[in-house]
Each structure stands twice: as structure tokens, then as C-alpha cells.
XYZ file of C-alpha atoms in Angstrom:
545
model
C 57.176 -41.535 -22.519
C 53.727 -40.379 -22.195
C 52.098 -40.312 -18.598
C 48.782 -41.784 -18.742
C 46.378 -40.149 -15.526
C 43.931 -42.882 -14.287
C 40.477 -41.547 -14.353
C 40.185 -41.349 -10.643
C 43.217 -39.249 -10.133
C 41.688 -36.741 -12.479
C 40.089 -33.520 -10.583
C 36.433 -34.206 -9.536
C 33.900 -31.418 -10.476
C 32.832 -29.153 -7.866
C 28.756 -29.609 -7.565
C 27.179 -26.880 -5.792
C 23.943 -27.987 -3.387
C 22.920 -30.808 -5.730
C 21.630 -34.141 -4.408
C 24.421 -36.680 -4.463
C 22.038 -39.044 -6.296
C 20.367 -38.444 -9.863
C 16.758 -37.826 -9.441
C 14.342 -40.353 -11.091
C 12.519 -38.887 -14.164
C 9.985 -41.316 -15.392
C 8.856 -41.851 -19.057
C 6.788 -39.183 -20.202
C 3.092 -39.902 -20.211
C -0.488 -39.115 -18.993
C 0.591 -39.718 -15.237
C 3.430 -37.017 -15.606
C 1.032 -34.731 -17.273
C -1.433 -35.292 -14.299
C 1.331 -34.605 -11.929
C 2.471 -31.400 -13.954
C -1.049 -30.034 -14.207
C -1.877 -30.481 -10.154
C 1.464 -28.388 -9.600
C 0.092 -25.676 -11.879
C -3.421 -25.913 -10.091
C -1.319 -25.506 -6.481
C 0.494 -22.650 -7.686
C -2.868 -21.290 -8.980
C -4.576 -21.943 -5.640
C -1.500 -20.325 -3.785
C -2.066 -16.842 -6.190
C -5.976 -17.051 -5.710
C -5.398 -17.370 -1.761
C -3.165 -13.915 -2.385
C -5.003 -11.966 -4.902
C -8.587 -12.530 -3.829
C -7.974 -11.505 -0.270
C -6.156 -8.522 -1.242
C -8.787 -7.476 -3.703
C -11.617 -8.319 -1.016
C -9.807 -6.596 1.607
C -12.219 -3.795 1.982
C -15.031 -6.398 2.333
C -12.883 -8.506 4.856
C -12.074 -5.220 6.981
C -15.898 -4.303 7.099
C -16.855 -7.980 8.175
C -14.159 -8.280 10.696
C -14.202 -4.751 12.004
C -10.567 -3.918 11.103
C -9.424 -0.668 10.584
C -7.964 0.735 7.225
C -4.352 0.891 8.653
C -4.288 -2.148 10.501
C -5.714 -3.832 7.484
C -2.750 -2.799 5.412
C -0.682 -5.230 7.559
C -2.416 -8.101 6.515
C -1.232 -7.794 2.724
C 2.279 -6.642 3.652
C 3.014 -9.685 6.042
C 1.469 -12.429 3.786
C 3.444 -10.591 0.892
C 6.574 -10.368 2.968
C 6.661 -14.095 3.705
C 5.248 -15.127 0.626
C 8.361 -13.850 -1.160
C 11.123 -14.327 0.869
C 10.140 -18.149 0.912
C 10.239 -18.278 -3.065
C 14.148 -17.379 -2.522
C 14.860 -20.546 -0.389
C 12.198 -23.098 -1.410
C 14.796 -25.139 -4.232
C 16.989 -26.039 -1.490
C 14.487 -27.767 0.573
C 12.432 -29.541 -1.944
C 15.827 -30.693 -3.388
C 16.124 -32.159 0.420
C 12.874 -33.470 0.883
C 11.838 -34.084 -2.518
C 9.151 -32.284 -4.799
C 6.878 -34.839 -4.069
C 6.295 -34.384 -0.608
C 7.335 -30.814 -0.115
C 4.620 -29.772 -2.682
C 2.019 -31.875 -1.118
C 2.715 -30.592 2.266
C 2.944 -26.820 1.395
C -0.381 -27.396 -0.274
C -1.838 -29.113 2.445
C -0.622 -26.630 4.959
C -1.976 -23.509 2.871
C -5.346 -25.095 2.735
C -5.637 -25.976 6.157
C -4.649 -22.642 7.513
C -7.739 -20.691 5.636
C -10.218 -22.913 7.842
C -9.569 -20.583 11.095
C -8.771 -17.446 9.331
C -12.143 -15.847 9.491
C -12.701 -16.771 12.935
C -9.426 -14.857 14.466
C -10.346 -12.661 17.228
C -7.610 -9.793 16.513
C -5.554 -8.352 13.997
C -2.480 -9.771 15.593
C -3.512 -13.328 15.391
C -4.622 -13.027 11.491
C -1.550 -11.587 10.824
C 0.365 -14.479 12.196
C -1.643 -16.879 10.689
C -1.455 -15.233 6.946
C 2.276 -15.207 7.607
C 2.554 -18.793 7.784
C 0.102 -18.838 4.945
C 2.114 -16.829 2.926
C 5.233 -18.848 3.537
C 3.652 -22.133 2.682
C 1.891 -20.439 -0.702
C 5.268 -18.902 -1.609
C 6.950 -22.308 -1.561
C 4.754 -23.400 -4.390
C 5.782 -21.400 -7.417
C 9.551 -22.446 -7.607
C 8.585 -26.056 -7.671
C 6.235 -25.266 -10.599
C 9.146 -24.059 -12.585
C 11.283 -27.057 -11.782
C 8.713 -29.743 -12.434
C 7.979 -28.141 -15.934
C 11.714 -27.751 -16.984
C 12.729 -31.531 -15.217
C 9.814 -33.552 -16.389
C 8.535 -32.427 -19.747
C 10.453 -33.602 -22.629
C 12.755 -30.905 -24.721
C 10.234 -30.625 -27.076
C 7.372 -29.480 -24.758
C 9.491 -27.504 -22.292
C 8.619 -24.024 -23.921
C 4.797 -25.186 -22.942
C 5.803 -25.924 -19.767
C 7.368 -22.091 -19.693
C 3.878 -21.090 -21.013
C 2.059 -22.835 -18.182
C 4.333 -21.450 -15.726
C 3.455 -17.841 -17.146
C -0.242 -18.619 -16.394
C 0.483 -17.627 -12.727
C 1.838 -14.200 -13.975
C -0.901 -13.560 -16.618
C -4.154 -15.692 -16.047
C -4.282 -15.924 -12.405
C -3.847 -12.157 -11.124
C -6.274 -11.129 -13.710
C -8.786 -13.429 -12.313
C -8.596 -12.204 -8.734
C -11.278 -9.626 -9.243
C -14.123 -11.837 -10.696
C -13.576 -14.719 -7.977
C -13.624 -12.108 -5.614
C -17.095 -10.678 -6.852
C -18.226 -14.300 -7.147
C -17.399 -15.583 -3.769
C -18.490 -12.424 -1.884
C -21.635 -11.373 -3.758
C -23.076 -15.157 -3.938
C -21.686 -17.356 -0.847
C -20.159 -14.959 1.712
C -17.184 -13.351 2.928
C -15.599 -16.171 4.757
C -15.290 -17.768 1.236
C -12.529 -15.094 0.268
C -10.430 -17.635 2.697
C -11.983 -20.944 2.059
C -12.401 -21.032 -1.498
C -8.701 -22.405 -1.918
C -9.999 -25.409 -0.076
C -11.844 -27.645 -2.816
C -9.199 -26.770 -5.404
C -6.190 -27.690 -3.247
C -7.809 -30.721 -2.157
C -8.122 -31.751 -6.368
C -4.308 -30.252 -6.690
C -2.798 -32.445 -3.914
C -4.898 -35.663 -5.641
C -3.330 -35.061 -8.890
C 0.330 -34.533 -7.398
C -0.141 -37.692 -5.317
C -1.141 -39.278 -8.240
C 1.215 -38.019 -10.785
C 4.497 -36.688 -9.453
C 7.408 -39.064 -9.334
C 8.630 -40.401 -5.612
C 12.021 -38.823 -5.566
C 14.340 -40.146 -2.377
C 14.927 -37.815 0.356
C 18.392 -36.382 0.864
C 18.842 -35.525 4.586
C 22.646 -35.437 4.335
C 22.287 -32.155 2.597
C 21.879 -30.819 6.083
C 25.423 -31.207 6.768
C 26.178 -28.037 4.405
C 23.127 -26.374 5.353
C 23.461 -22.595 4.759
C 22.251 -21.175 8.005
C 23.955 -17.958 7.750
C 22.247 -17.311 4.541
C 18.655 -18.172 5.803
C 18.948 -16.452 8.933
C 20.103 -13.074 7.319
C 18.271 -13.403 4.146
C 14.972 -14.381 5.463
C 14.522 -11.450 7.591
C 16.184 -8.922 4.847
C 13.815 -9.704 2.463
C 10.740 -9.638 4.673
C 11.926 -5.838 5.528
C 12.350 -4.707 2.370
C 8.978 -6.076 1.077
C 7.447 -4.528 4.082
C 9.168 -0.957 3.233
C 7.371 -1.387 -0.259
C 4.058 -2.217 1.146
C 3.981 0.258 4.007
C 6.249 3.167 3.055
C 3.820 5.430 1.228
C 1.354 4.937 3.932
C 3.827 5.917 6.738
C 5.365 8.714 4.334
C 8.397 6.624 3.750
C 11.641 7.949 5.457
C 9.758 10.237 7.551
C 8.708 7.439 9.494
C 11.468 5.845 11.986
C 10.046 2.229 11.223
C 10.619 2.603 7.561
C 13.938 3.977 7.816
C 15.142 1.565 10.167
C 13.679 -1.469 8.054
C 15.538 -0.508 5.135
C 18.917 0.414 6.811
C 18.856 -2.925 8.409
C 17.011 -4.754 5.551
C 19.781 -3.460 2.851
C 22.798 -4.332 5.228
C 21.262 -7.549 6.149
C 20.608 -8.148 2.240
C 23.986 -7.310 1.375
C 25.625 -9.731 3.904
C 22.996 -12.183 2.267
C 24.387 -11.741 -1.393
C 28.007 -11.638 -0.174
C 27.431 -15.157 1.858
C 25.441 -16.717 -1.380
C 28.552 -15.683 -3.546
C 30.949 -17.818 -1.711
C 28.878 -20.443 0.175
C 29.466 -23.882 -0.977
C 25.843 -24.846 -0.833
C 23.914 -21.305 -1.886
C 20.441 -20.843 -2.232
C 20.952 -19.304 -5.639
C 23.970 -18.228 -7.704
C 24.829 -14.458 -7.829
C 27.470 -15.341 -10.809
C 24.614 -15.928 -13.043
C 24.131 -12.318 -13.085
C 27.360 -12.231 -15.360
C 25.454 -13.389 -18.147
C 23.943 -10.801 -20.387
C 21.096 -12.910 -21.047
C 19.943 -13.427 -17.272
C 20.740 -9.792 -16.778
C 18.100 -8.529 -19.494
C 15.831 -11.463 -18.643
C 15.466 -10.888 -14.713
C 15.249 -7.020 -15.271
C 12.481 -7.489 -17.643
C 10.834 -9.922 -15.656
C 10.403 -7.582 -12.843
C 9.532 -4.248 -15.047
C 6.982 -6.574 -17.482
C 5.311 -7.927 -14.287
C 5.024 -4.364 -12.799
C 3.542 -2.910 -15.510
C 0.990 -5.627 -15.936
C 0.338 -5.365 -12.267
C -0.392 -1.327 -12.768
C -2.061 -1.706 -15.770
C -4.724 -3.911 -14.040
C -4.834 -1.788 -10.998
C -5.735 1.746 -12.570
C -9.061 0.526 -14.358
C -9.975 -0.938 -10.819
C -8.947 2.079 -9.002
C -11.205 4.562 -11.397
C -14.126 2.542 -11.502
C -14.427 2.366 -7.851
C -13.397 5.788 -7.091
C -15.026 7.680 -9.802
C -17.909 5.561 -11.119
C -18.615 3.795 -7.695
C -18.258 0.234 -9.242
C -18.428 -2.764 -6.819
C -16.012 -5.472 -7.682
C -18.821 -7.646 -9.595
C -19.454 -4.941 -11.833
C -16.057 -4.135 -12.856
C -14.836 -7.868 -12.847
C -15.565 -8.161 -17.140
C -12.728 -5.623 -17.712
C -10.332 -8.196 -15.682
C -11.909 -11.378 -17.552
C -11.295 -9.751 -20.588
C -7.724 -10.086 -20.185
C -7.931 -13.238 -18.382
C -9.834 -16.035 -20.060
C -8.208 -15.400 -23.583
C -4.966 -16.476 -21.964
C -6.001 -20.052 -22.050
C -5.903 -19.751 -25.833
C -3.071 -16.974 -26.186
C -0.448 -18.618 -23.940
C -0.245 -22.121 -25.923
C -0.243 -20.123 -28.950
C 2.752 -17.741 -28.269
C 4.446 -21.087 -26.537
C 3.971 -22.752 -30.217
C 5.482 -19.677 -31.726
C 8.529 -19.300 -29.484
C 8.975 -23.064 -29.713
C 9.970 -22.597 -33.579
C 13.670 -22.309 -34.265
C 12.698 -19.730 -36.942
C 11.216 -17.384 -34.761
C 13.729 -15.230 -32.433
C 11.996 -14.764 -28.934
C 13.604 -11.431 -28.674
C 11.460 -10.094 -31.448
C 8.384 -11.530 -29.859
C 9.455 -9.727 -26.662
C 9.630 -6.659 -28.516
C 6.470 -6.925 -30.029
C 4.632 -7.547 -26.772
C 6.154 -4.382 -25.125
C 4.734 -2.452 -28.389
C 1.368 -3.836 -27.756
C 1.862 -2.888 -23.868
C 2.964 0.799 -24.933
C -0.060 0.990 -27.467
C -2.374 0.076 -24.434
C -0.837 2.518 -21.892
C -0.947 5.198 -24.890
C -4.894 4.901 -25.156
C -5.050 5.125 -21.407
C -3.837 8.609 -21.669
C -6.860 9.318 -23.028
C -9.106 8.772 -19.744
C -11.592 11.008 -18.501
C -14.338 11.348 -15.992
C -16.663 10.194 -18.388
C -15.370 6.793 -19.382
C -17.262 3.649 -18.231
C -16.464 0.204 -18.238
C -16.694 -0.522 -21.975
C -14.141 1.958 -22.690
C -11.552 0.069 -21.321
C -11.995 -2.897 -23.453
C -9.666 -1.883 -26.139
C -6.976 -1.144 -23.577
C -7.499 -4.750 -22.106
C -7.448 -6.412 -25.701
C -4.067 -5.001 -26.362
C -2.945 -6.464 -23.085
C -4.431 -9.930 -24.177
C -1.607 -9.945 -26.873
C 1.107 -8.111 -24.802
C 1.383 -10.251 -21.615
C 1.999 -13.496 -22.955
C 4.375 -12.174 -25.769
C 6.356 -10.694 -22.996
C 6.386 -13.275 -20.255
C 6.920 -16.455 -22.231
C 10.172 -15.072 -24.241
C 11.545 -13.527 -20.805
C 11.427 -16.782 -19.060
C 12.909 -18.533 -21.974
C 15.937 -16.126 -22.149
C 16.288 -16.754 -18.403
C 15.905 -20.629 -18.396
C 16.696 -22.100 -21.763
C 20.624 -21.458 -21.845
C 20.738 -23.268 -18.300
C 21.166 -26.996 -17.788
C 19.497 -29.201 -15.540
C 21.703 -28.761 -12.706
C 21.175 -25.042 -12.550
C 17.256 -25.325 -12.713
C 16.834 -24.957 -8.795
C 19.125 -21.963 -8.454
C 17.729 -19.986 -11.408
C 13.951 -20.871 -10.128
C 14.680 -19.360 -6.897
C 15.695 -16.269 -8.288
C 13.177 -16.040 -10.875
C 10.294 -16.691 -8.422
C 11.585 -14.103 -5.608
C 11.704 -11.211 -8.748
C 8.554 -12.006 -9.647
C 6.949 -11.726 -6.203
C 8.951 -8.550 -5.743
C 7.666 -7.080 -9.003
C 4.192 -7.237 -7.273
C 5.568 -5.222 -4.335
C 7.448 -2.626 -6.467
C 4.317 -2.014 -8.625
C 2.253 -1.534 -5.341
C 4.907 1.171 -4.131
C 4.858 2.752 -7.350
C 1.303 2.861 -8.060
C 0.829 4.204 -4.427
C 3.485 6.721 -4.783
C 2.782 8.036 -7.758
C -1.059 8.247 -7.773
C -0.763 10.110 -4.316
C 1.848 12.628 -5.326
C 0.455 13.074 -8.994
C -3.014 13.645 -7.360
C -2.022 16.075 -4.930
C -0.136 18.257 -7.646
C -3.179 18.407 -9.752
C -5.719 18.955 -6.980
C -3.342 21.982 -5.558
C -3.115 23.268 -9.457
C -6.951 22.656 -10.028
C -7.846 24.715 -6.699
C -5.096 27.274 -7.493
C -6.581 27.548 -11.017
C -10.107 28.287 -9.378
C -8.860 30.621 -6.920
C -7.009 32.783 -9.347
C -10.380 33.227 -11.573
C -12.760 33.562 -8.611
C -13.768 37.126 -9.836
C -14.113 35.835 -13.469
C -16.465 32.994 -12.121
C -18.596 35.231 -10.108
C -20.381 36.506 -13.009
C -21.011 33.149 -14.178
C -23.178 32.337 -11.226
C -22.781 28.914 -9.009
C -24.223 26.264 -11.367
C -23.736 23.383 -8.662
C -26.081 25.963 -5.865
C -28.481 26.448 -8.681
C -29.001 22.641 -9.163
C -29.254 22.052 -5.504
C -31.529 24.939 -4.712
C -34.402 23.018 -4.930
C -33.075 20.295 -2.558
C -33.551 22.669 0.541
C -34.872 26.061 1.492
C -31.901 26.857 3.937
C -29.605 28.706 1.882
C -26.514 27.398 4.254
C -27.177 23.807 3.923
C -27.003 24.171 0.080
C -23.706 26.260 0.273
C -22.228 23.312 2.603
C -23.609 21.072 -0.117
C -22.157 22.674 -2.977
C -18.923 23.151 -1.388
C -19.067 19.200 -0.856
C -19.916 18.635 -4.208
C -17.157 20.858 -5.834
C -14.424 19.201 -3.814
C -15.860 15.853 -5.264
C -15.363 17.046 -8.823
C -11.815 18.378 -8.001
C -10.888 14.870 -6.160
C -12.477 12.946 -9.644
C -10.409 15.337 -11.702
C -7.441 15.110 -10.111
C -7.292 11.367 -9.660
C -8.283 10.830 -13.406
C -5.109 13.250 -14.333
C -2.823 11.587 -12.010
C -3.905 8.124 -13.693
C -3.094 9.810 -17.157
C 0.200 10.553 -16.001
C 0.971 7.055 -15.070
C -0.067 5.892 -18.099
C 2.267 8.252 -19.952
C 5.153 7.183 -17.498
C 4.297 3.048 -18.666
C 4.364 4.113 -22.236
C 8.094 5.202 -21.966
C 8.887 2.346 -19.836
C 7.810 -0.069 -22.386
C 9.531 1.439 -24.987
C 12.725 1.447 -23.185
C 12.425 -2.690 -22.266
C 11.626 -2.924 -25.912
C 14.751 -1.353 -27.378
C 16.859 -3.012 -24.468
C 15.934 -6.630 -25.166
C 16.660 -6.020 -28.702
C 20.179 -4.695 -27.513
C 21.104 -6.484 -24.511
C 20.270 -10.301 -24.646
C 21.867 -13.051 -27.110
C 19.581 -15.606 -29.059
C 18.392 -18.448 -27.505
C 17.051 -21.481 -28.917
C 14.138 -23.861 -28.014
C 15.203 -27.193 -26.725
C 15.046 -30.334 -28.655
C 15.414 -33.942 -28.308
C 19.046 -34.997 -28.761
C 19.421 -37.103 -32.069
C 20.198 -40.727 -31.683
C 22.928 -40.291 -34.183
C 24.886 -37.742 -31.972
C 27.711 -39.469 -30.344
C 28.076 -39.582 -26.457
C 30.321 -36.937 -24.975
């Protein structure tokens, strides 16, 4: 006799940190599109608030009478809380609903920018920027969930393309916006420029995003240990990356302490997330080869793009003396074509005939070619010489970011969205910190090396050079009858030449490193991940399971 087990006696599936009731997903239409675009605009506003103030830090420091060392904390404090917020955001928007949480954080971020120019000292400004970074960091994870949840399956790859705008379009628009606001309106608008756009974004989200119910019962299983340990751990490690090179890394007691306690707390955080019934993100995802390849590639690609954007700006400012308004076209060459390239690459990857891994490898080759051209950098380059490099990045950036996000998300189910969103966005923010630390360390150390070698070569050839005269002193001899004054000026000009040459050689070395890294990522993504296919709407003839 066969025993029939009633349905209620079957083992219930274990659901980790998901709402007890399914969220309402409205029929796709114009209202949903407006809500999604409002969420996209809010994320760009958060990105402008981050990049414009970071690029315009020199102007802000001059206007507010802040020193260089004190001003560096404005960036590191903002970025630390911005990145830490991304890890914990999914739990909170599932609890308070996407609609309420997104609007609240956008309003808070905009309102905190109003008193920023009037802060009396650096400490109060750092505290304000910490809360602003916390609010701004809560928005990108929501965007990923909105695009994957509210868009129909045939359009989800285009939603990923919209999310990719925050990694390609927004950062490259920071320099032109800084130049516009500072040169045209005033330095205070480096903070206030987000207010009108934030108001438009709030209006669009209020109209278009669905009103999901709140789930306060989720606080019964709130992950207090994960928040209390993970938040300071991430903030400490990000601070190490932003302040490490300035404080000479582990020769500084502060950097040593932050690294030790930050790593210890992060290990506890990871162990807690692996076993907690309501985690902020699931460590078990790292067992997937696609997740491993996608997340590692995401950090590397965004770090590469950030460094490749930083090199022209550094060269044009330090060697050619360009102001941001003069260097802005170099960034616009990459930023504006993204409005066309991102939909085109998304449409290409949305075809089931196209393997996104090959698109990703092709994008890495474009970035490698751009870096290879950069190895020809000399002190004679001007702004126009960077345009061929930037054009290659126009193709390379969307061809790498969109397939990487597809590898990370297309194999996931709807219930996995919040957990993968937190990981992807935390690592996306961490990539900027890694790029900042790598560029600062490599440029400083390689510049010191080349400066030492140039001066050593000059010293060993001093006797041979004496017979050739001193062309610098000869050119300056007509400026003053005082021979001592001319000699001092000649020495100053000579050291300026050495600094320019050593900086250019250091940037060449960084470009050469980027070529090797890009080629390595291209090979890795052809071998490690499995192929994923773009989602399609279920067929009406498919039987229900």
C-alpha cells in the first residue's frame, strides 16, 4: 500500500531574508518606465555628488581654506560610508519598500548639500559628507533591483545597460560638470548642483514606482551582528585604501591599526553572513564560477576604467597646466557616446546568438589597445593626442561592463536579486577605492624611481655636459643681470623638466601594466565562466510547474 504524504506535511522551503508576501509588480507601461528612469536619474545624481566634488576638491579647498591633508579626509570619509551603505541597502529597501526608501534617501542626500558650503570647520564638513555618502550609497543597489524586477524579461538586458551608465557615463561626466559649475556659476554649486536633478528624480519615482507594502516583521530576525561588525570593517578598509599612500602605508600606526582591526572585523562579518538566517548577502554565491569571474572582472574593469580616466587628467594638469574646463573635452569624448553605445551593446547582448563572453573579451582588447597607445605618451602631448585612446574606450567600456553584469545576474532567480545586488554594488564602489590606491602608489613610486635615475644619469655625465654649456642659463641670461639669480632660476627650471619627464615615464609604466591586466582579464573570461543567455518571456504553451 502506498502512503500519500499530504501537501501540508511536506518540508517547507527555507527562505532567507525575503518578504513574507510577494511584492506587487504592476503591468509594464509608461508609468513604470518613468519610475525606472527616475531611479536611474537619482543614481546619476548620487554619482555627480561624488565625482564632481572629488574632482573639484582643489577649488573647494581653496574657497573654504582647507589644507591638502585635511581635504583628503573629505573624499575618504564620503567614500567609506558610501561603499559601506551599498552592502546593507537591500535588506532595508525590502523592509521599508523600494518606493519609500528610494525617495527618502534621495531627499536626504539633496538636503544635506544645502549647508555644505557653510560648514565652519573640516570636522563638521566631514560629518555632513559621511551622512551624505551614506544616503547616496543606498541608491545604486535599488537601481539594479528596479531594472531586474519591473522590466519584462525581453528588456532586462537593456535595464542592465541603464545600470551600466552609472559606471561609464556618470564618472566621465564628472570633470565637465565640475568645470561648468565652478567656472560659470560658483564653487558653492559644486555641492548644490544635485538639488534640481534630485527634485526631478523624486517626482518621477513618486509617480512611477509601485507602492509596495512595508514589512516591519523582518526586524524580528534583524542581523544586528552583521551590521555592527560589517559597517566599521568596510569603512576601515576603504579608509586604508584612500589614506594609505599619503600616510606611507604600514609605517603609519593609524593605517596599521585600521588594516588589522578592519580585516579581523571583516572576517567575522563574512562568517556571520555565511550562517545567519537573514544575511545581507549570501557568501554561497561565490561557489559559482560565473559569480567568481563576474565579480572579479567587475572590480578589475571599473578600476581600469577609473585609472585610464585619471591619467589624462593628471598629465594635462601637472605637465600642460590645464584647468578642468580645458581638460573637459577629453572626458566628454567618452561620456556622450555612451548614450548611443550602451543601448547598442545591450541590444547585441540581448541576442541569443551572441555569446556575451566574446563581447567581454573584445571590450578588454579595446581597453588594452587604448592603454598600449598610451605607452607612447611624451611631454609634447596635448589634449588632442588623447582622443584616439578615448575613442577606443568608448567601445571598450560598455563592451566590458554590460556582459560582466549579465554573467553576474542572468543566472539568478528573482529572489536572489537583493543579495547579488548588495555584493555587486559594494564591489563596484570598492573598485574606485582600489583604483585610487593603485594609481597613487604606482605613480608616486615610479615617479620617484625615474626621477632618481634621471638625476643619477645627469650626475654621471656632468663632465661631458659641461663642454656643451648650459642652455637653460643661456636662455635666462637676458632676464636678469644677476648671475646668481639666473643660476637659481636655471636650477628650478631644470628640476621642473626632471619632474615632468619622471611623471610622464611613470604614467607610461602604468599604461604598460594596464595592457597586461586587460589581456589577462580577456583570457580569464573566455575560460572561467559558463555561457549565459538573455531572459525571455515564458511561452504560453509551457506547462506550469
